[in-house]
Structure formats: C-alpha cells, structure tokens
mmCIF file with all atom_site columns, C-alpha atoms in Angstrom:
data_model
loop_
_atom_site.group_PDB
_atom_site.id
_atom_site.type_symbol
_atom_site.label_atom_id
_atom_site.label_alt_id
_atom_site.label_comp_id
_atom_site.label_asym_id
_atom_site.label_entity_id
_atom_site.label_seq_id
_atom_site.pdbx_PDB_ins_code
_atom_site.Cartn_x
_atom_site.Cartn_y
_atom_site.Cartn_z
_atom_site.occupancy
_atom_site.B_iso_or_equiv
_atom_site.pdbx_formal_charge
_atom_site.auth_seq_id
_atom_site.auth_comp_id
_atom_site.auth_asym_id
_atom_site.auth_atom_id
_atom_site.pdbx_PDB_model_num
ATOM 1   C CA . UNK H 1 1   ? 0.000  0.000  0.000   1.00 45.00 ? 211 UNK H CA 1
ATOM 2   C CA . UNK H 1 2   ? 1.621  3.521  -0.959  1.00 51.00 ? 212 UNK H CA 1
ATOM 3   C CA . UNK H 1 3   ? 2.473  5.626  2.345   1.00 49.00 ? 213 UNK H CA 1
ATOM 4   C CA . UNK H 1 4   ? 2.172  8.858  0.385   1.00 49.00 ? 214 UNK H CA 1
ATOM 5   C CA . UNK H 1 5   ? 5.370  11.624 1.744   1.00 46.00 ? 215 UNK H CA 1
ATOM 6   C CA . UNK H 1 6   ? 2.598  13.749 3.351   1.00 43.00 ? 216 UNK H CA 1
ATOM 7   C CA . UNK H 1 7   ? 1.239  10.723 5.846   1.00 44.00 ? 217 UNK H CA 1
ATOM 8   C CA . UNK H 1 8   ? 5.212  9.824  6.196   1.00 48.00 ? 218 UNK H CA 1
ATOM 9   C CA . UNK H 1 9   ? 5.968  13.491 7.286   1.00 49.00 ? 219 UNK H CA 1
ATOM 10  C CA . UNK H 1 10  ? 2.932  13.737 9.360   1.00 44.00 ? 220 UNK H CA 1
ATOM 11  C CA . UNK H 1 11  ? 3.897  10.761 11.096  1.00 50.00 ? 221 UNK H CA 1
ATOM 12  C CA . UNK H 1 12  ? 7.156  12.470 11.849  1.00 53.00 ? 222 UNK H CA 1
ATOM 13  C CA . UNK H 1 13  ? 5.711  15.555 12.886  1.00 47.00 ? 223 UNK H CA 1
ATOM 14  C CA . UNK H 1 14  ? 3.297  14.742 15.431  1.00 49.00 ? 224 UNK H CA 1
ATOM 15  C CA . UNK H 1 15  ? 4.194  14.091 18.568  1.00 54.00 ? 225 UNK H CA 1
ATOM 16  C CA . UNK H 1 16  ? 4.413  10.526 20.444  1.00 52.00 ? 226 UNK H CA 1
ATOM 17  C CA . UNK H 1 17  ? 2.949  11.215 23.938  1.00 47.00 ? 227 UNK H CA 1
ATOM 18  C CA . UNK H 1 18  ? 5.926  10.204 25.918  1.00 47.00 ? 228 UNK H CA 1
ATOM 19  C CA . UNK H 1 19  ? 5.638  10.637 30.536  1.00 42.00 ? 229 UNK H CA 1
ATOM 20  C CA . UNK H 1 20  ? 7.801  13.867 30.528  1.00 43.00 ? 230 UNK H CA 1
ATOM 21  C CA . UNK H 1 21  ? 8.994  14.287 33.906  1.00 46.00 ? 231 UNK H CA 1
ATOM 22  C CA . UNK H 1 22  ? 10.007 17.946 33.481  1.00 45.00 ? 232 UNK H CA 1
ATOM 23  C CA . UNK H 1 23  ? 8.067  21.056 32.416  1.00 46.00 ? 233 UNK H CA 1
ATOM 24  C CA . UNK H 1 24  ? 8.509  20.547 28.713  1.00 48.00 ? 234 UNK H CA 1
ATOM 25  C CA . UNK H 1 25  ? 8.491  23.464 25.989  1.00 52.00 ? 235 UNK H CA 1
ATOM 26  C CA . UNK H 1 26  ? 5.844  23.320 22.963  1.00 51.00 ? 236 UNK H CA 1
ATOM 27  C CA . UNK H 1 27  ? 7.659  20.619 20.146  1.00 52.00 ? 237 UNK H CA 1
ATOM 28  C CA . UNK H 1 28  ? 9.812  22.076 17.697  1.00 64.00 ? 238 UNK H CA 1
ATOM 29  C CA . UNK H 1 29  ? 10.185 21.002 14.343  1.00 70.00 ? 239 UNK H CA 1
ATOM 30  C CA . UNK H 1 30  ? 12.217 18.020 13.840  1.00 78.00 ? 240 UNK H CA 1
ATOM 31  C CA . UNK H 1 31  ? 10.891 16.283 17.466  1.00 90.00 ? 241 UNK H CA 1
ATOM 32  C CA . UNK H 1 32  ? 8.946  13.593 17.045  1.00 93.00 ? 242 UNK H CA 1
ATOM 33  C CA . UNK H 1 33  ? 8.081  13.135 20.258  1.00 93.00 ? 243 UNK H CA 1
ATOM 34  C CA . UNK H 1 34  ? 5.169  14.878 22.641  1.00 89.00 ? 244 UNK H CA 1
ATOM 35  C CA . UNK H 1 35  ? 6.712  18.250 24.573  1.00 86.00 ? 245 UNK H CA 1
ATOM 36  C CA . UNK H 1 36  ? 10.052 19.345 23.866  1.00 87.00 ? 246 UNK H CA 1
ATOM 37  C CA . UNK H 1 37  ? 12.098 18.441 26.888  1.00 90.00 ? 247 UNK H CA 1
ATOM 38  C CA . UNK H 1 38  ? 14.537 20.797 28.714  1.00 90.00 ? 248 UNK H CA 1
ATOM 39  C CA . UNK H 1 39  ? 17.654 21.551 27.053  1.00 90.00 ? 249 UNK H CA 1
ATOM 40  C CA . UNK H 1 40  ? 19.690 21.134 30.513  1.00 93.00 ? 250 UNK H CA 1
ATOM 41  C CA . UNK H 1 41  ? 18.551 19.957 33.657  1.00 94.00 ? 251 UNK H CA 1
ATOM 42  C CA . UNK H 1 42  ? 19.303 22.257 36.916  1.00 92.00 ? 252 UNK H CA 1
ATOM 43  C CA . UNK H 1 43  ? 20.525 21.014 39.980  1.00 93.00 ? 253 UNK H CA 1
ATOM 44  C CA . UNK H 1 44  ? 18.404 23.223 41.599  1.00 91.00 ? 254 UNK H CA 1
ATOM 45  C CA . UNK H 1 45  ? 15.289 21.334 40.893  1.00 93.00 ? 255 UNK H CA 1
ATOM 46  C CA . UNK H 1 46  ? 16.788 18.803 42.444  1.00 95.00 ? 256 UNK H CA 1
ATOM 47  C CA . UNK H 1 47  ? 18.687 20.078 45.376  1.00 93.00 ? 257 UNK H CA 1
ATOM 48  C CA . UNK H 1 48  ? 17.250 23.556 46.410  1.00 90.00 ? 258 UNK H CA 1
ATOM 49  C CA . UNK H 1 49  ? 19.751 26.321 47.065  1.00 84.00 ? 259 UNK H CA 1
ATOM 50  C CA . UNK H 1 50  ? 22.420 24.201 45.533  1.00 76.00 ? 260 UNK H CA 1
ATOM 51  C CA . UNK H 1 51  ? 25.361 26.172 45.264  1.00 70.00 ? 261 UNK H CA 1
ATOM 52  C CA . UNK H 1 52  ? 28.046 26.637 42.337  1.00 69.00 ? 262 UNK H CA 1
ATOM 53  C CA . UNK H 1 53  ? 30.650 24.973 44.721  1.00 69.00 ? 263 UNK H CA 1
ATOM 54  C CA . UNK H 1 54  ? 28.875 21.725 45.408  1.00 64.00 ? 264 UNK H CA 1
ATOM 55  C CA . UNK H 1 55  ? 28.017 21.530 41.446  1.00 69.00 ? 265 UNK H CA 1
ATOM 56  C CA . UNK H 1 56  ? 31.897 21.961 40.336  1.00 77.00 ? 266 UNK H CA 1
ATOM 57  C CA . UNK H 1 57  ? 33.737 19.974 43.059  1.00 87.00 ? 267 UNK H CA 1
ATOM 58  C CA . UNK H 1 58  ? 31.710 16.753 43.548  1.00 94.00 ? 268 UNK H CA 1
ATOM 59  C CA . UNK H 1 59  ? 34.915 14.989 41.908  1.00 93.00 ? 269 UNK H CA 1
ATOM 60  C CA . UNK H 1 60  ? 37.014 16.109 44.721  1.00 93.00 ? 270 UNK H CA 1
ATOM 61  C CA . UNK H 1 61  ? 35.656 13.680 46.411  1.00 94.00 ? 271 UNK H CA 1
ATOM 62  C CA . UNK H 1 62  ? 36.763 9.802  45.625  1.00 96.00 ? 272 UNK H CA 1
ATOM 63  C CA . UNK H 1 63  ? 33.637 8.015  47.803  1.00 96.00 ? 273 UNK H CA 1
ATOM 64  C CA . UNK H 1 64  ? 31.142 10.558 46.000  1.00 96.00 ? 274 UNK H CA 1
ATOM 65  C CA . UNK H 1 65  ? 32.561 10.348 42.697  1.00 97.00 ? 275 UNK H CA 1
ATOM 66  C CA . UNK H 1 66  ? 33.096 6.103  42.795  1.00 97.00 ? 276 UNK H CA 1
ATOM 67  C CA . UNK H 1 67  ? 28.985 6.248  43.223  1.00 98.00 ? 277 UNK H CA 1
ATOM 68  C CA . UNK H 1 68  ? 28.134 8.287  40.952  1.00 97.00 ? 278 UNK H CA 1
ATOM 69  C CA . UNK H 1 69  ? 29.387 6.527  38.257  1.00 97.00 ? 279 UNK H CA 1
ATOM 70  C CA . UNK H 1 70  ? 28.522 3.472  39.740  1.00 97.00 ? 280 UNK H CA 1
ATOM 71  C CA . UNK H 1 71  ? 24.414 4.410  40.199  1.00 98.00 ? 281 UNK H CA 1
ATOM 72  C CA . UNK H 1 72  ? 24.542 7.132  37.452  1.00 97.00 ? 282 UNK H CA 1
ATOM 73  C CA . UNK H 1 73  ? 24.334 4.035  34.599  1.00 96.00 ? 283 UNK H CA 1
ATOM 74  C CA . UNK H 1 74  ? 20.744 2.160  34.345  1.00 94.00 ? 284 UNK H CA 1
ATOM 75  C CA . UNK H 1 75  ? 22.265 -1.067 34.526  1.00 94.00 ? 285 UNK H CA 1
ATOM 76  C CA . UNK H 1 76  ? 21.911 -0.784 37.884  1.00 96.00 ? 286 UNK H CA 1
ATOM 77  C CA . UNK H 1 77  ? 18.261 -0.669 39.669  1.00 96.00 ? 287 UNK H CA 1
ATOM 78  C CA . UNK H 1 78  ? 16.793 2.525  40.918  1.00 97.00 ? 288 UNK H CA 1
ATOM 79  C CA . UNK H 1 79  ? 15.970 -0.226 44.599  1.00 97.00 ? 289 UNK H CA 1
ATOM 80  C CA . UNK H 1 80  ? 20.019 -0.584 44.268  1.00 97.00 ? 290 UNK H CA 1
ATOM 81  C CA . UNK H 1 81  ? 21.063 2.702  43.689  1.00 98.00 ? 291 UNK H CA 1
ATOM 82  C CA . UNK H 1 82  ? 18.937 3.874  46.632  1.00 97.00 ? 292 UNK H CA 1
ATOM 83  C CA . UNK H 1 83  ? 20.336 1.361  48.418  1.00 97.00 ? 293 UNK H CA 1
ATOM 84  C CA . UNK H 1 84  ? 23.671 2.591  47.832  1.00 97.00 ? 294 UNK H CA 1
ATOM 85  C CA . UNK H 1 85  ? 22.803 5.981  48.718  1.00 98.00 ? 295 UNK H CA 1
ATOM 86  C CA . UNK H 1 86  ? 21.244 5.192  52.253  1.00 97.00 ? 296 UNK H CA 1
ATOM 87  C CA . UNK H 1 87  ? 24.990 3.494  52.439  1.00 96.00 ? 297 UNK H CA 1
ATOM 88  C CA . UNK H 1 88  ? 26.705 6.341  51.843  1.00 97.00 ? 298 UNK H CA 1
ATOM 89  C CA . UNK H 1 89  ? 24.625 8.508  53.703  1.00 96.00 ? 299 UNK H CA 1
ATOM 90  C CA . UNK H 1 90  ? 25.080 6.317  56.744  1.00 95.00 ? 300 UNK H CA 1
ATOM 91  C CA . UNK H 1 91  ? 29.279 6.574  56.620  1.00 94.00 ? 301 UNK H CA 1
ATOM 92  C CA . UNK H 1 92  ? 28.824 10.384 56.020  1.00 94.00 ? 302 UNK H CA 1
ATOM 93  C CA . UNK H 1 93  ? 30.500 12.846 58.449  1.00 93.00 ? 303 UNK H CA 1
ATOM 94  C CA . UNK H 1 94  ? 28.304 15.642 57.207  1.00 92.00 ? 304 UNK H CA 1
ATOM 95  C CA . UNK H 1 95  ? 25.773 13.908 55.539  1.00 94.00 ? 305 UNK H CA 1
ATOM 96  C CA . UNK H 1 96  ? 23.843 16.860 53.600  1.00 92.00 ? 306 UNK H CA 1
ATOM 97  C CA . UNK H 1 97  ? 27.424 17.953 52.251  1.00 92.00 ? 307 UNK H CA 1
ATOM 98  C CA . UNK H 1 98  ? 27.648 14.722 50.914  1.00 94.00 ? 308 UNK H CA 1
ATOM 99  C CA . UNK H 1 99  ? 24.114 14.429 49.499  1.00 95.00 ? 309 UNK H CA 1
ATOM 100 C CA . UNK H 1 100 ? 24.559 17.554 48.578  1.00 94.00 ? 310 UNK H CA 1
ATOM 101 C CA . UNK H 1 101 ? 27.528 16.895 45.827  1.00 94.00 ? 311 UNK H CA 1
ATOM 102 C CA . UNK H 1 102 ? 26.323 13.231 45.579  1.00 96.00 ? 312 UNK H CA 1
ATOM 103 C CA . UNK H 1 103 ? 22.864 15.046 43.628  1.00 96.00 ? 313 UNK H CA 1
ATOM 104 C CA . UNK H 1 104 ? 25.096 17.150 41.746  1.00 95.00 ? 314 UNK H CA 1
ATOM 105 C CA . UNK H 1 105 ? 27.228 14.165 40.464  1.00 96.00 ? 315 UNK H CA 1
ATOM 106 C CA . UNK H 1 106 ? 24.074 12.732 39.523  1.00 97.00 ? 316 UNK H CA 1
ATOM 107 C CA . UNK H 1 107 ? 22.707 15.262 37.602  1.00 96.00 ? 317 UNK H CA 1
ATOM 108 C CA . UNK H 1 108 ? 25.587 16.340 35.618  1.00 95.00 ? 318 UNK H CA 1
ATOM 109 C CA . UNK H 1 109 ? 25.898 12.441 34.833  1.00 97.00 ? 319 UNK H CA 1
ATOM 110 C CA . UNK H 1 110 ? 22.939 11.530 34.161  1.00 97.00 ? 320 UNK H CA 1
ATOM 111 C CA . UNK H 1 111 ? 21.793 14.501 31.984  1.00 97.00 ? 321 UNK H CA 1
ATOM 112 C CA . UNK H 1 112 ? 25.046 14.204 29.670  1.00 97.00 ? 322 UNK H CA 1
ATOM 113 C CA . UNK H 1 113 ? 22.882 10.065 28.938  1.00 97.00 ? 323 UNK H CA 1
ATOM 114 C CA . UNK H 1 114 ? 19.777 12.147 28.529  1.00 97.00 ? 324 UNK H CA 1
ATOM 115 C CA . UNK H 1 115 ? 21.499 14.975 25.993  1.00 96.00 ? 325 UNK H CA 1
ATOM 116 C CA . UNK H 1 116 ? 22.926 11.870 24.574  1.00 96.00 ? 326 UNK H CA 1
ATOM 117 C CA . UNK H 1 117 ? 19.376 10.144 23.909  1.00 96.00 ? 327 UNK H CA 1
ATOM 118 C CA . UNK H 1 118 ? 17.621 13.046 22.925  1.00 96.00 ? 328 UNK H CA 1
ATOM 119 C CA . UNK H 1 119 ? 20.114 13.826 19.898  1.00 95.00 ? 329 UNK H CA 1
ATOM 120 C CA . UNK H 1 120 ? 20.074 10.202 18.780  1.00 95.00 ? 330 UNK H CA 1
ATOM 121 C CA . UNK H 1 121 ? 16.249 10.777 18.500  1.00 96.00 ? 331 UNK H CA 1
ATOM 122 C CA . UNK H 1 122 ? 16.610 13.906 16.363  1.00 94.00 ? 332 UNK H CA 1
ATOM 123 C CA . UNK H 1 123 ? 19.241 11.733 13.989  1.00 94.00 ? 333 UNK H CA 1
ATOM 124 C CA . UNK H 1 124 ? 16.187 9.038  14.254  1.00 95.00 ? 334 UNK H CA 1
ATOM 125 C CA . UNK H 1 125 ? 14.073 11.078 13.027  1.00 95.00 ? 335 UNK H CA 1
ATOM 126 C CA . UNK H 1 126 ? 16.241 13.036 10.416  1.00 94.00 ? 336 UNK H CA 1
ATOM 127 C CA . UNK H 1 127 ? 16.913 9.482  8.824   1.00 93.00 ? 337 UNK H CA 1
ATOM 128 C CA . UNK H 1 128 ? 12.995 8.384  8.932   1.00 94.00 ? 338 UNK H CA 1
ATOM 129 C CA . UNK H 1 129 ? 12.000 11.898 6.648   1.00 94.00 ? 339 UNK H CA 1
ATOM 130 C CA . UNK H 1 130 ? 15.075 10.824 4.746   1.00 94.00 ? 340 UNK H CA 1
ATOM 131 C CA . UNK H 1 131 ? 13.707 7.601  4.042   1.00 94.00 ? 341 UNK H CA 1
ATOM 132 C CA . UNK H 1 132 ? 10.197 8.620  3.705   1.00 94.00 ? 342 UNK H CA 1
ATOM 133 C CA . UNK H 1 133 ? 11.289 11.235 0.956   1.00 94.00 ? 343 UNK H CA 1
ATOM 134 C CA . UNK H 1 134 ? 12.823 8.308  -0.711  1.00 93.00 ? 344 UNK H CA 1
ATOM 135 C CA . UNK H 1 135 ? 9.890  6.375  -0.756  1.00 94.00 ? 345 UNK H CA 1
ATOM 136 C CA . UNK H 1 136 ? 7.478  8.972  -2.512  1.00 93.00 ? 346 UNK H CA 1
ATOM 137 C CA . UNK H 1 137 ? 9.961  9.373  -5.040  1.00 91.00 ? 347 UNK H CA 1
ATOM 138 C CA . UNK H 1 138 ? 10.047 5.775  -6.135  1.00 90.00 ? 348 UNK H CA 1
ATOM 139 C CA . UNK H 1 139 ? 6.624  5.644  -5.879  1.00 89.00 ? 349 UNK H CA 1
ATOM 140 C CA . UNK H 1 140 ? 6.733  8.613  -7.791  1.00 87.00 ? 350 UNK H CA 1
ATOM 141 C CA . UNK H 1 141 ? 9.372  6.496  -10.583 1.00 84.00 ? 351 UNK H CA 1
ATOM 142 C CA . UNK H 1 142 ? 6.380  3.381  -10.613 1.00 81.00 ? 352 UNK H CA 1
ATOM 143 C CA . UNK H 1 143 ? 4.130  5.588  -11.761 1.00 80.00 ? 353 UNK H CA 1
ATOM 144 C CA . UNK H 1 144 ? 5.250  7.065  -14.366 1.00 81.00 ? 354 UNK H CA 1
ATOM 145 C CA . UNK H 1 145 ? 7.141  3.834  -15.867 1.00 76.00 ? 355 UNK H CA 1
ATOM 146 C CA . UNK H 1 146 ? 3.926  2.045  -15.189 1.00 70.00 ? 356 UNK H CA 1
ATOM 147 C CA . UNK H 1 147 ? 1.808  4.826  -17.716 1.00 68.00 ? 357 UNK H CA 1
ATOM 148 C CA . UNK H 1 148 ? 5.030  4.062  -20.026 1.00 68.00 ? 358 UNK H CA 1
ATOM 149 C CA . UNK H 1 149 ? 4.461  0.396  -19.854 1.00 64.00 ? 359 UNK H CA 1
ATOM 150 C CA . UNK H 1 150 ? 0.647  0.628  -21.440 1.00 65.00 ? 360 UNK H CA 1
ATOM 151 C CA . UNK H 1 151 ? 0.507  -2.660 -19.727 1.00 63.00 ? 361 UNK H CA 1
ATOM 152 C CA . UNK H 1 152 ? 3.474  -4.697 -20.632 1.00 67.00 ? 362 UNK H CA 1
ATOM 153 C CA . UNK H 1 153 ? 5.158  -7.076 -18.099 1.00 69.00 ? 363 UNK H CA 1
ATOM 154 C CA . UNK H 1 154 ? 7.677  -5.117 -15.628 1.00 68.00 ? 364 UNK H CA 1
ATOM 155 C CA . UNK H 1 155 ? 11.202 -5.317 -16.598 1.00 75.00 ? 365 UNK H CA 1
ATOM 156 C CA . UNK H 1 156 ? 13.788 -7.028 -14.721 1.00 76.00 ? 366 UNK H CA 1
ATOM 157 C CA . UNK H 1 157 ? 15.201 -3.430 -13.694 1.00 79.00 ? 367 UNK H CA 1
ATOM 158 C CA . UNK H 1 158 ? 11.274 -2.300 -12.476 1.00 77.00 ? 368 UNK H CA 1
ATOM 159 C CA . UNK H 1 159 ? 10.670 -5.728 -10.473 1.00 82.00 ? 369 UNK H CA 1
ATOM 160 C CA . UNK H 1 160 ? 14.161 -4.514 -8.602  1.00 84.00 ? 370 UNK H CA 1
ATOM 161 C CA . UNK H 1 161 ? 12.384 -1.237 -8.017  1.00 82.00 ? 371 UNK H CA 1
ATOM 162 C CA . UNK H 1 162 ? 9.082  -2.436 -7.099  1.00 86.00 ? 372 UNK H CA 1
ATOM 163 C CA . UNK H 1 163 ? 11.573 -5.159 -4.194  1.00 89.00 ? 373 UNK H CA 1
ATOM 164 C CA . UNK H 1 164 ? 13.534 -2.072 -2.990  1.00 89.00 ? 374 UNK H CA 1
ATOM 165 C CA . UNK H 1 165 ? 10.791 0.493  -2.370  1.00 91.00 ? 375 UNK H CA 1
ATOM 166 C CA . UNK H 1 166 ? 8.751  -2.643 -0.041  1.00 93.00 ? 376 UNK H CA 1
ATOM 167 C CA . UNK H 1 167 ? 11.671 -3.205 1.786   1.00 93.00 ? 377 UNK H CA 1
ATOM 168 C CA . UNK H 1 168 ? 11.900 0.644  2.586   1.00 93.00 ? 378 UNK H CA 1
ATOM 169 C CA . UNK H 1 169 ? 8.559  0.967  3.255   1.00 94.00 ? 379 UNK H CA 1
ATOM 170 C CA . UNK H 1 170 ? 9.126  -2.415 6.076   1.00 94.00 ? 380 UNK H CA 1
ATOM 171 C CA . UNK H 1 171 ? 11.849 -0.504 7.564   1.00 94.00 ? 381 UNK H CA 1
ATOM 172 C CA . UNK H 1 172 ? 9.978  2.617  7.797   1.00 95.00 ? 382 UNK H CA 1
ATOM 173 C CA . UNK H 1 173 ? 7.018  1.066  9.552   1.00 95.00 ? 383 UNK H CA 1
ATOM 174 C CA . UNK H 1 174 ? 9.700  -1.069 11.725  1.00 94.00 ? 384 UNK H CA 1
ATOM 175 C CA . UNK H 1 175 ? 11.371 2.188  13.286  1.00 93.00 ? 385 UNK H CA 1
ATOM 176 C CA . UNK H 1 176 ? 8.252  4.450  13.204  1.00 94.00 ? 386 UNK H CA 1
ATOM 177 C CA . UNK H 1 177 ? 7.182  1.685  15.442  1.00 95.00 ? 387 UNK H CA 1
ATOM 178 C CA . UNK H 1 178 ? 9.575  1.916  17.437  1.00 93.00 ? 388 UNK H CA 1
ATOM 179 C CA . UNK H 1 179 ? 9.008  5.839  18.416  1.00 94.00 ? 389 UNK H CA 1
ATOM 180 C CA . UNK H 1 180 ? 7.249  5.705  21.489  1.00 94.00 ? 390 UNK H CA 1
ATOM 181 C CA . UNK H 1 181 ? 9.606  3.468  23.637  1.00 94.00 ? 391 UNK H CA 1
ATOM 182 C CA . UNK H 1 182 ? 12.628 5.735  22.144  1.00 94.00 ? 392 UNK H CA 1
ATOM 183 C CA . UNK H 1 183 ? 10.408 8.934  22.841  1.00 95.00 ? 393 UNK H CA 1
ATOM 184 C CA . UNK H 1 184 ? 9.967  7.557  26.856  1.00 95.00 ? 394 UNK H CA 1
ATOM 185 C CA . UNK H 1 185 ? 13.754 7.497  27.528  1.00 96.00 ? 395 UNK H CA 1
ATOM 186 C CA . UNK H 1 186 ? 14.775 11.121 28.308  1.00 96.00 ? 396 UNK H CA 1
ATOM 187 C CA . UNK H 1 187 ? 11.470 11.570 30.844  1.00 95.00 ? 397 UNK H CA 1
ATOM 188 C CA . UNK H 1 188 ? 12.764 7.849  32.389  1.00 96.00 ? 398 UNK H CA 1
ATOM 189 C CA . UNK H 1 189 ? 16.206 9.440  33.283  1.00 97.00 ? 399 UNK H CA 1
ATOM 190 C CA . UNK H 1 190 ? 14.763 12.386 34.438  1.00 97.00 ? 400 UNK H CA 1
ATOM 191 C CA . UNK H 1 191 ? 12.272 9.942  36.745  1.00 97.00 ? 401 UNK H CA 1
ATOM 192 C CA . UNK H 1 192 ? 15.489 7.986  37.608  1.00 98.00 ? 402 UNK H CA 1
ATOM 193 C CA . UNK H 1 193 ? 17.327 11.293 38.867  1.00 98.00 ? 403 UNK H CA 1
ATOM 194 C CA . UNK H 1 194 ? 13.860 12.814 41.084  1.00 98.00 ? 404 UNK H CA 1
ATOM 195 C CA . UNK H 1 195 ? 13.967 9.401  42.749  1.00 97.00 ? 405 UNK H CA 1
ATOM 196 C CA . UNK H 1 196 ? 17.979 9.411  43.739  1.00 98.00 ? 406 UNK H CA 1
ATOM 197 C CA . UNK H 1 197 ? 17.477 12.883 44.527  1.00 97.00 ? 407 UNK H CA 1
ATOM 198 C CA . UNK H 1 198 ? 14.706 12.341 46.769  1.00 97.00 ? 408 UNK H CA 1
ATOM 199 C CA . UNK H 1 199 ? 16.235 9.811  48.812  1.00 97.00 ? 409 UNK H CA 1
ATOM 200 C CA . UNK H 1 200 ? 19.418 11.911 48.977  1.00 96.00 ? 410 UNK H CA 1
ATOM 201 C CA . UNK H 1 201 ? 17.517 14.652 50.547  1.00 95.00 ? 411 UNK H CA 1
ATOM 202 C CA . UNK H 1 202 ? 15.630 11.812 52.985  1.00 96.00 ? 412 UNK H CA 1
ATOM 203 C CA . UNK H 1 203 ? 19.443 10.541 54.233  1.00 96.00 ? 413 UNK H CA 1
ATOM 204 C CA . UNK H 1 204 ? 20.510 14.504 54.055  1.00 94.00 ? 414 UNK H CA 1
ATOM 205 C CA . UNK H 1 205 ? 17.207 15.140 56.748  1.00 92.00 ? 415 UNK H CA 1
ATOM 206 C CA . UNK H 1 206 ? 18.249 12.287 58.663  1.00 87.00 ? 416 UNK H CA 1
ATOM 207 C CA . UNK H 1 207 ? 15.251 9.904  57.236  1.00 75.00 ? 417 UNK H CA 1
ATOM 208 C CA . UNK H 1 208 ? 15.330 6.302  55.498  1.00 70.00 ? 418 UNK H CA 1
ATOM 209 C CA . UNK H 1 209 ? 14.666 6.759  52.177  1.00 73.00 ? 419 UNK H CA 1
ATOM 210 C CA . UNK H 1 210 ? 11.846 4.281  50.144  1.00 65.00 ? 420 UNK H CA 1
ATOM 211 C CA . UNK H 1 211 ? 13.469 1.992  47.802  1.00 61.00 ? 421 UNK H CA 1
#
C-alpha cells in the first residue's frame, strides 16, 4: 500500500505522547516526540539552594565520585542505587554535604545520557523523513514507468524497483514503530534522577529513604 510523503511526514511531525517528567516546551520542528524536553537539567530542581561549589567539586571527592558513576548508569536498579545511597549517607561525616555533591554528580551524569538520547532521537528522526522522501519518489518512478508500460510485463530493472521500495517501506514502519519506547527514555532518566534525589535529601534530613 503507498504511504504517500505527506502521511510519512505527518507521522514524523506529530508528537508521540511520551511521561515527561520535566516542564517541557511546545515541540519544535524536527521532534517527534510529545513536549520538547529541557535543554539542561538544573541542579536546583533537584537540590534547592544548591550552590556553584557543590556543582563543580563533587569529583574532589573519591567516595562521592566512585557512586556516581557506579548508580549514574541504568544497569543498575533505581531499589540498588537507593540502596547505595542510604549506604553512603550512613558513613557520612556531614551527611547533607555529601548528598549535597552526591545530587550534583548525579545530575551532571545523568543529563550528559539524557542529551545523549535526545540527539540520537533527532538523527532518528532526520533518517525516517530521509527515508520517507525516498519512498514517494520511487513511488513517484512506478508511476510514471507504469503509464510508459501501457501494460506490458515489468522489466527485470522495475521488479528490482518495485523489491527495494517494499523493503523501505518495512523498515519505515519497523522504526516508526519503534518511536514511542525511544520517545519515553529522556522523561525515564529524568524519573530515575527525582527518585535518587529524593532519597538523597531523605538521608541529608536524617530519614530512610523508600526503595
């Protein structure tokens, strides 16, 4: 069945309702995907009257820094990385010090994965109007060597054409199916992050945080 360019673009163009877990902007063209998310995240949603300091030296410290990038990553579970937290909290001197770098660590990590995801959906979707572009135009090419034809048997050279243009149209459907788990990922970081920084504020106040 022909997937004419304007039902392939409008497919790109509206948005895939995604669980944003930030305010999100109005899409812009080129996102596929429902609400345009934040272009950085700020510590300060996430630890209140953060300061500067605590956002540039979290490296300075080793125990901080080793957990960071060992939670930071979602091969480990959010239960285990809370876990880990209540941990560190528990060998703290000055606990809200270290919660307090331990959220910034965590932010700066984690939104460098989420900057990461969000570009490889704009290259996603760059490559699916690509191919959908590619698709009307050899649709385009059938039709007019078909009115040529007056009803002879396809050449060798068409049947090639008529093989390539399915197979484009499989892969098109294949990825545009695809869209809405891709579209969840930066808004399941950003859920990731509110629930380390939650419990970091719970060990910071003294409280066991919920795994």
């Amino acid at each position: 069945m022909r997937l004419p360019l304007t039902l392939a673009l409008l497919c790109l163009t509206t948005p895939v309702a995604a669980a944003v877990a930030a305010p999100a902007q109005a899409p812009q063209p080129g996102w596929p995907c429902e609400g345009q998310p934040p272009a950085a995240l700020a510590l300060s949603r996430y630890w209140p009257g953060a300061d500067g300091a605590q956002a540039r030296g979290w490296r300075s410290d080793a125990t901080v820094a080793a957990l960071v990038r060992d939670i930071a990553p979602r091969s480990l579970s959010e239960a285990d990385g809370i876990a880990r937290i209540a941990d560190l909290g528990a060998r703290a001197t000055d606990r809200r010090r270290t919660m307090a770098a331990l959220v910034a660590g965590l932010v700066e990590e984690i939104d460098r994965e989420r900057q990461a995801i969000i570009a490889g959906i704009r290259r996603f979707n760059k490559r699916q109007a690509q191919l959908a572009r590619r698709i009307e135009q050899s649709y385009d090419m059938m039709d007019r060597q078909g009115a040529e034809a007056d009803g002879a048997s396809p050449t060798g050279q068409q049947q090639a054409g008529q093989e390539a243009l399915e197979w484009d149209t499989q892969i098109f459907e294949d990825r545009q199916r695809m869209l809405p788990v891709i579209c969840r990922q930066p808004a399941m970081l950003e859920n990731r992050l509110k629930s380390f920084a939650e419990a970091a504020r719970k060990v910071a106040d003294g409280a066991a945080p919920a795994s």
